[in-house]
Amino acid sequence: MTPAAREAAAIELLDRWLGGHPVEQALTLWARASRFAGSGDREAVRDLVFQAVRRRRSAAALGGGETGRALVLGLAREAGIRPEAWTGVGHAPAELSEAEARLLDAPLPVLARPVALDCPDWLLDHFEAALQGQTDVILSRMRDRAPVFLRVNTARTSRDAVVSELTALGIETRPHPLAPTALEITANPRRLRNSDALAEGRVEMQDAASQAIALDFAAHARGPVLDYCAGGGGKALALAAEGFSVSAHDIDPRRMADLPARAKRAGAAIQVLSGPPTGTWSAIFADAPCSGSGSWRRAPEAKWAFTPARLAELTAIQDTILRQCADLTAPGGLLGYATCSMLREENEDRVKAFLENQPGWRCILERRLSPLDGGDGFYLAVLRKSAGS
Ligand SMILES: C[S@@+](CC[C@H](N)C(=O)[O-])C[C@H]1O[C@@H](n2cnc3c(N)ncnc32)[C@H](O)[C@@H]1O
């Protein structure tokens, strides 16, 4: 496909998204129907579509509207690129209209702050409350794609050995300061998909901040760990690699469907619970459902779908999870509360409310990470129940 044909495909896909189809679904259907598109084409189209979704507001403002074509034009305009190959010939998008040409010739306007930051209006105050003086720099960082990270399964191998193994495949990596297990892939990330390192559990795809908070919790925990919101098992696997025996629970057990196979591949001691956990535990990790606002670079659709009502719903769920985990924690035990959100309402405010309502608990560690640290935005609070409670 020519670059213009890729842009035409992205325009079509963005129109489907704006018409209500989930982006992933639109991309999958398009890839199936477009046998002529090679893997390079599919990657390029995907990258362009996701960039337009991340930058929906600014691209619409610069491109002249909320259509796929306007979004792609808006991205080009911001980058100072004139789409000369839009000739309408072959698979290229139609030629620029006079209005579009005038738009591209005009100087870049100064955009209103939430538009320039690609942030829904209502959310800006919430980010400001959480990020304060770093709001603009962090939200600007969220306008670009996230780096790709691996977690080295140090129960199986060393980071150096993985670096050599991947280098031989042309996959370039560098250690990342967020975690001693983290490698950032700097070239040819897609080659990993068919690598033995992944198939044999020597590495897992996991954001570096997610690794960092799992390690922070691991540094304080003792004994078997209950992962109360295990989902696909990213944290459970990271904790098991640190030598913990992990029991995995999730309110929706289907989300843990792949976990036994992933654990086997990694040689990890993870027991998937078939029902609600009982008894008491000396260490519980609750990676709670949240807005995902720290990972909106990877899942940018969610930013535009998020609402105040959903935020209220989530904070109520988070309070319930904290209460349930408190009941399951043994006296003197530890509870790790984590989200991949950067909003105070889902983080500090939840922990504050918990401590006000639960005598005999104290917070022994709090950590906030943002994309300025390199990975996703994350929050961790490690809470200890007093031995007498
Ligand atoms: C952020 S995801 C977990 C991600 C996972 N820990 C990982 O690292 O891959 C949150 C999970 O919490 C689960 N969940 C939601 N409400 C819950 C509840 N009340 N009790 C337990 N799990 C819940 C969801 O089904 C979802 O899988």
XYZ file of C-alpha atoms and ligand atoms in Angstrom:
416
model
C 0.000 0.000 0.000
C 1.187 3.524 -0.681
C 1.323 5.971 2.230
C -1.780 7.690 0.786
C -3.654 4.372 0.568
C -2.788 3.725 4.224
C -4.170 7.170 5.087
C -7.353 6.383 3.144
C -7.746 3.159 5.134
C -7.175 5.039 8.410
C -9.821 7.605 7.396
C -12.339 4.847 6.760
C -11.550 3.170 10.080
C -11.772 6.421 12.018
C -15.176 7.073 10.469
C -16.288 3.676 11.708
C -14.975 4.486 15.177
C -16.729 7.865 15.198
C -19.864 5.991 14.117
C -19.708 3.873 17.264
C -17.558 0.807 16.424
C -14.769 -0.118 18.858
C -11.389 0.671 17.249
C -9.930 -2.823 17.734
C -12.962 -4.434 16.155
C -12.852 -2.052 13.170
C -9.131 -2.777 12.685
C -9.609 -6.550 12.880
C -12.463 -6.544 10.370
C -10.508 -4.291 8.024
C -7.382 -6.498 8.227
C -9.470 -9.606 7.429
C -11.090 -7.947 4.442
C -7.818 -6.455 3.149
C -5.660 -9.412 2.133
C -3.530 -7.017 0.048
C -2.346 -5.291 3.239
C 0.981 -6.681 4.466
C 2.074 -6.613 8.105
C 3.883 -3.285 7.578
C 0.693 -1.784 6.138
C -1.414 -3.055 9.012
C 1.022 -1.642 11.560
C 1.166 1.735 9.815
C -2.623 1.991 9.560
C -3.012 0.951 13.189
C -0.450 3.513 14.362
C -2.161 6.300 12.428
C -5.627 5.353 13.681
C -4.475 5.182 17.316
C -2.645 8.489 17.050
C -5.798 10.141 15.702
C -7.847 8.622 18.540
C -5.338 9.893 21.141
C -5.430 13.360 19.586
C -9.101 13.462 18.689
C -9.802 16.973 19.987
C -6.753 18.776 18.651
C -6.854 16.924 15.331
C -10.541 17.786 14.856
C -9.851 21.430 15.677
C -6.921 21.598 13.262
C -8.463 19.456 10.538
C -11.871 21.121 10.427
C -14.245 18.668 12.074
C -15.027 15.287 13.609
C -14.612 13.034 10.590
C -11.918 10.505 9.796
C -10.638 12.709 7.004
C -10.514 15.822 9.193
C -8.686 13.943 11.965
C -5.996 12.680 9.581
C -5.684 16.144 8.043
C -5.447 17.663 11.515
C -2.553 15.344 12.436
C -0.777 16.263 9.187
C -1.356 19.972 9.800
C 0.073 19.814 13.311
C 3.133 17.999 11.945
C 3.536 20.637 9.183
C 2.947 18.057 6.437
C 0.889 18.836 3.318
C -0.743 15.662 1.953
C 0.485 16.095 -1.630
C -0.332 12.462 -2.481
C -4.068 12.942 -1.883
C -4.891 12.855 -5.561
C -8.082 10.795 -5.546
C -6.294 8.429 -7.929
C -6.102 4.706 -7.129
C -6.598 4.164 -3.393
C -5.520 7.668 -2.331
C -7.938 9.974 -0.497
C -9.752 12.554 -2.620
C -7.944 15.762 -3.482
C -8.069 18.579 -0.932
C -11.120 20.787 -1.232
C -10.548 24.536 -1.407
C -11.616 24.893 2.216
C -9.179 22.158 3.296
C -6.357 23.721 1.291
C -7.051 27.114 2.923
C -7.016 25.449 6.337
C -3.642 23.835 5.687
C -2.193 27.133 4.435
C -3.349 29.058 7.504
C -0.988 29.476 10.468
C -1.574 27.049 13.332
C -4.134 28.570 15.720
C -3.631 28.731 19.469
C -5.949 26.009 20.783
C -7.865 26.198 24.049
C -5.958 24.326 26.774
C -8.122 21.167 27.022
C -8.188 20.959 23.217
C -4.416 21.339 22.918
C -3.980 18.694 25.655
C -6.557 16.352 24.093
C -8.430 16.192 27.365
C -12.213 16.143 27.841
C -13.254 19.473 29.447
C -14.692 17.939 32.612
C -11.545 15.908 33.301
C -9.034 18.730 33.216
C -9.864 19.932 36.751
C -9.567 16.352 38.014
C -6.119 15.961 36.451
C -5.091 19.344 37.790
C -6.066 18.295 41.331
C -3.885 15.198 40.989
C -0.971 16.339 38.850
C -0.813 20.025 39.800
C 2.148 21.809 38.149
C 2.862 18.762 35.972
C -0.595 18.588 34.381
C 0.358 20.056 31.007
C 3.594 18.143 30.597
C 1.982 14.824 31.573
C -1.112 15.276 29.416
C 1.126 16.308 26.499
C 3.087 13.090 26.983
C -0.241 11.202 26.858
C -0.765 12.468 23.299
C 1.874 10.027 22.018
C 2.148 6.277 21.963
C 3.582 4.451 24.964
C 6.920 2.616 24.861
C 6.825 -1.200 24.684
C 8.159 -2.976 27.769
C 9.031 -6.512 28.724
C 9.312 -8.088 32.138
C 12.173 -10.515 32.383
C 11.117 -13.613 34.303
C 14.054 -13.592 36.688
C 12.850 -16.893 38.162
C 13.932 -18.430 34.842
C 16.738 -16.301 33.440
C 18.650 -13.040 33.775
C 18.053 -9.696 32.127
C 21.450 -9.885 30.383
C 20.673 -13.330 28.948
C 17.345 -12.057 27.565
C 19.038 -9.011 26.039
C 21.466 -11.303 24.172
C 18.718 -13.689 23.088
C 16.587 -10.847 21.712
C 19.517 -9.034 20.103
C 20.170 -12.175 18.046
C 16.606 -11.791 16.690
C 17.170 -8.120 15.852
C 14.986 -7.003 18.792
C 16.818 -4.157 20.457
C 16.179 -3.437 24.110
C 17.504 -1.330 26.931
C 17.137 -1.710 30.685
C 14.651 0.700 32.224
C 15.274 2.413 35.575
C 11.692 1.837 36.806
C 12.367 -1.841 37.592
C 15.340 -4.226 37.536
C 13.131 -6.665 35.591
C 12.147 -4.128 32.912
C 13.424 -3.899 29.355
C 12.198 -1.273 26.925
C 12.074 -2.492 23.339
C 13.651 0.136 21.115
C 13.549 -1.688 17.744
C 11.482 -4.428 16.109
C 8.968 -5.054 18.911
C 6.719 -7.103 16.622
C 9.363 -9.809 16.209
C 8.751 -10.746 19.808
C 5.404 -12.316 18.957
C 7.026 -15.434 17.459
C 10.048 -15.588 19.764
C 10.972 -18.558 21.977
C 11.600 -16.122 24.828
C 7.883 -15.299 24.921
C 6.637 -18.820 24.110
C 8.820 -20.348 26.835
C 7.962 -17.792 29.523
C 11.337 -16.081 29.858
C 9.661 -12.733 29.173
C 6.170 -11.275 29.457
C 4.801 -8.063 27.980
C 4.245 -5.781 30.973
C 4.441 -2.059 31.432
C 7.472 -0.945 33.472
C 5.381 0.985 36.019
C 3.206 -2.080 36.554
C 6.392 -4.074 37.254
C 7.670 -1.375 39.604
C 4.586 -1.380 41.817
C 4.470 -5.184 41.943
C 8.101 -5.135 43.134
C 7.354 -2.415 45.704
C 4.608 -4.564 47.157
C 6.810 -7.665 47.018
C 9.501 -5.862 49.026
C 7.086 -5.586 51.985
C 5.021 -8.778 51.676
C 5.631 -12.080 53.465
C 4.029 -15.482 52.939
C 1.391 -16.516 50.399
C -0.248 -13.673 48.461
C -3.891 -13.345 47.480
C -4.243 -11.427 44.213
C -7.820 -10.241 44.693
C -8.314 -8.665 41.237
C -6.095 -10.953 39.187
C -7.620 -10.430 35.723
C -5.175 -11.635 33.067
C -2.584 -12.126 35.803
C 0.130 -9.568 35.021
C 0.734 -8.738 38.699
C 0.198 -12.328 39.849
C 2.942 -13.510 37.482
C 5.277 -10.713 38.557
C 4.743 -11.608 42.242
C 5.188 -15.328 41.617
C 8.483 -14.591 39.838
C 9.645 -12.973 43.093
C 9.109 -16.293 44.846
C 5.602 -15.798 46.253
C 2.982 -18.490 46.163
C 0.036 -16.611 44.637
C -3.689 -17.388 44.780
C -5.588 -15.605 42.049
C -9.177 -14.408 42.365
C -11.347 -12.218 40.153
C -15.037 -11.387 40.368
C -15.188 -12.404 36.713
C -13.302 -15.731 36.509
C -13.383 -15.626 32.687
C -10.791 -12.869 32.861
C -8.372 -15.397 34.387
C -8.946 -17.954 31.611
C -5.404 -17.665 30.203
C -3.706 -17.506 33.573
C -3.045 -21.252 34.106
C -1.299 -21.487 30.706
C 0.691 -18.300 31.316
C 1.721 -19.541 34.779
C 2.788 -22.919 33.397
C 4.866 -21.254 30.682
C 6.553 -19.059 33.286
C 7.020 -21.877 35.815
C 5.046 -19.735 38.290
C 3.303 -20.987 41.445
C -0.202 -19.591 40.880
C -3.381 -21.227 42.074
C -6.500 -19.937 40.364
C -9.341 -19.872 42.906
C -12.660 -21.200 41.689
C -14.746 -19.207 44.184
C -14.495 -16.285 46.596
C -11.433 -16.454 48.854
C -12.005 -17.486 52.456
C -9.983 -17.337 55.674
C -7.362 -14.681 56.262
C -4.217 -13.820 54.370
C -0.959 -12.232 55.426
C -0.632 -10.381 52.111
C -3.331 -9.260 49.659
C -2.834 -7.344 46.460
C -5.837 -5.491 44.999
C -5.182 -4.154 41.515
C -8.581 -2.502 41.388
C -10.734 -1.768 38.371
C -10.267 1.905 37.484
C -10.551 4.540 34.779
C -7.241 3.357 33.313
C -6.319 7.031 32.954
C -2.644 6.139 33.422
C -2.749 3.858 30.395
C -4.805 5.942 27.988
C -1.812 6.111 25.636
C -2.412 2.413 24.955
C -6.205 2.491 25.162
C -7.072 6.021 24.019
C -10.723 5.301 23.217
C -11.412 4.980 26.933
C -10.454 8.629 27.513
C -13.331 9.850 25.355
C -15.849 7.331 26.735
C -15.145 8.108 30.407
C -17.839 10.065 32.294
C -18.368 11.572 35.767
C -21.011 8.896 36.382
C -18.503 6.120 35.599
C -15.962 7.740 37.919
C -18.523 7.694 40.746
C -19.352 4.064 39.969
C -15.675 3.091 40.039
C -14.896 4.821 43.312
C -17.798 2.944 44.942
C -16.425 -0.377 43.579
C -12.931 0.517 44.818
C -14.281 1.230 48.330
C -16.078 -2.115 48.337
C -12.944 -3.982 47.237
C -10.869 -2.296 49.939
C -13.450 -3.234 52.578
C -13.630 -6.848 51.386
C -9.845 -7.146 51.350
C -9.612 -5.616 54.831
C -11.858 -8.419 56.145
C -9.638 -11.021 54.476
C -6.382 -9.588 55.873
C -4.868 -11.342 58.887
C -3.866 -9.219 61.911
C -0.478 -7.673 61.130
C -1.019 -8.419 57.438
C -0.482 -6.264 54.388
C -2.872 -4.928 51.766
C -1.555 -3.432 48.512
C -4.055 -1.181 46.735
C -3.137 -0.318 43.156
C -4.697 1.354 40.144
C -3.452 2.370 36.716
C -5.164 5.698 37.245
C -3.696 9.133 37.868
C -6.865 10.578 39.417
C -6.881 11.436 43.134
C -10.481 10.267 43.420
C -9.407 6.706 42.615
C -6.166 6.800 44.574
C -5.323 9.005 47.550
C -9.000 9.787 48.228
C -9.900 6.083 48.387
C -7.066 5.315 50.785
C -7.942 8.325 52.945
C -11.596 7.211 53.133
C -10.472 3.650 53.944
C -8.182 4.760 56.780
C -10.925 7.002 58.218
C -13.367 4.088 58.320
C -11.014 1.281 59.337
C -9.344 1.812 62.710
C -6.180 -0.212 63.196
C -4.813 0.328 59.683
C -1.953 2.552 58.560
C -0.377 3.396 55.238
C 3.289 2.389 55.136
C 4.053 3.314 51.524
C 2.471 5.378 48.761
C 3.852 5.631 45.261
C 2.544 7.564 42.259
C 4.058 7.061 38.835
C 3.279 9.019 35.696
C 4.350 8.768 32.069
C 7.151 11.192 33.015
C 8.725 8.198 34.779
C 8.634 6.362 31.445
C 5.794 3.878 31.851
C 2.063 4.168 32.466
C 0.544 6.226 35.258
C 0.134 4.004 38.345
C -0.661 4.326 42.018
C 0.205 2.016 44.894
C -0.602 2.246 48.586
C 0.700 -0.434 50.928
C -1.481 -0.638 54.035
C -0.785 -2.578 57.211
C -3.392 -3.957 59.584
C -2.326 -3.696 63.196
C -1.459 -6.971 64.895
C -4.241 -6.386 67.448
C -7.037 -5.862 64.889
C -7.056 -3.656 36.625
S -7.811 -5.189 36.299
C -6.645 -6.337 36.900
C -5.386 -6.463 36.097
C -4.485 -7.571 36.565
N -4.218 -7.514 37.986
C -3.165 -7.603 35.822
O -2.139 -7.182 36.360
O -3.167 -8.082 34.678
C -9.055 -5.248 37.507
C -9.767 -6.567 37.654
O -10.617 -6.464 38.788
C -11.736 -7.292 38.573
N -12.802 -6.844 39.497
C -13.737 -5.889 39.324
N -14.510 -5.785 40.403
C -14.072 -6.684 41.298
C -14.462 -7.077 42.604
N -15.483 -6.470 43.222
N -13.794 -8.065 43.197
C -12.747 -8.667 42.577
N -12.324 -8.355 41.346
C -12.976 -7.368 40.717
C -12.048 -7.109 37.111
O -12.784 -8.201 36.611
C -10.652 -6.980 36.492
O -10.201 -8.197 35.974
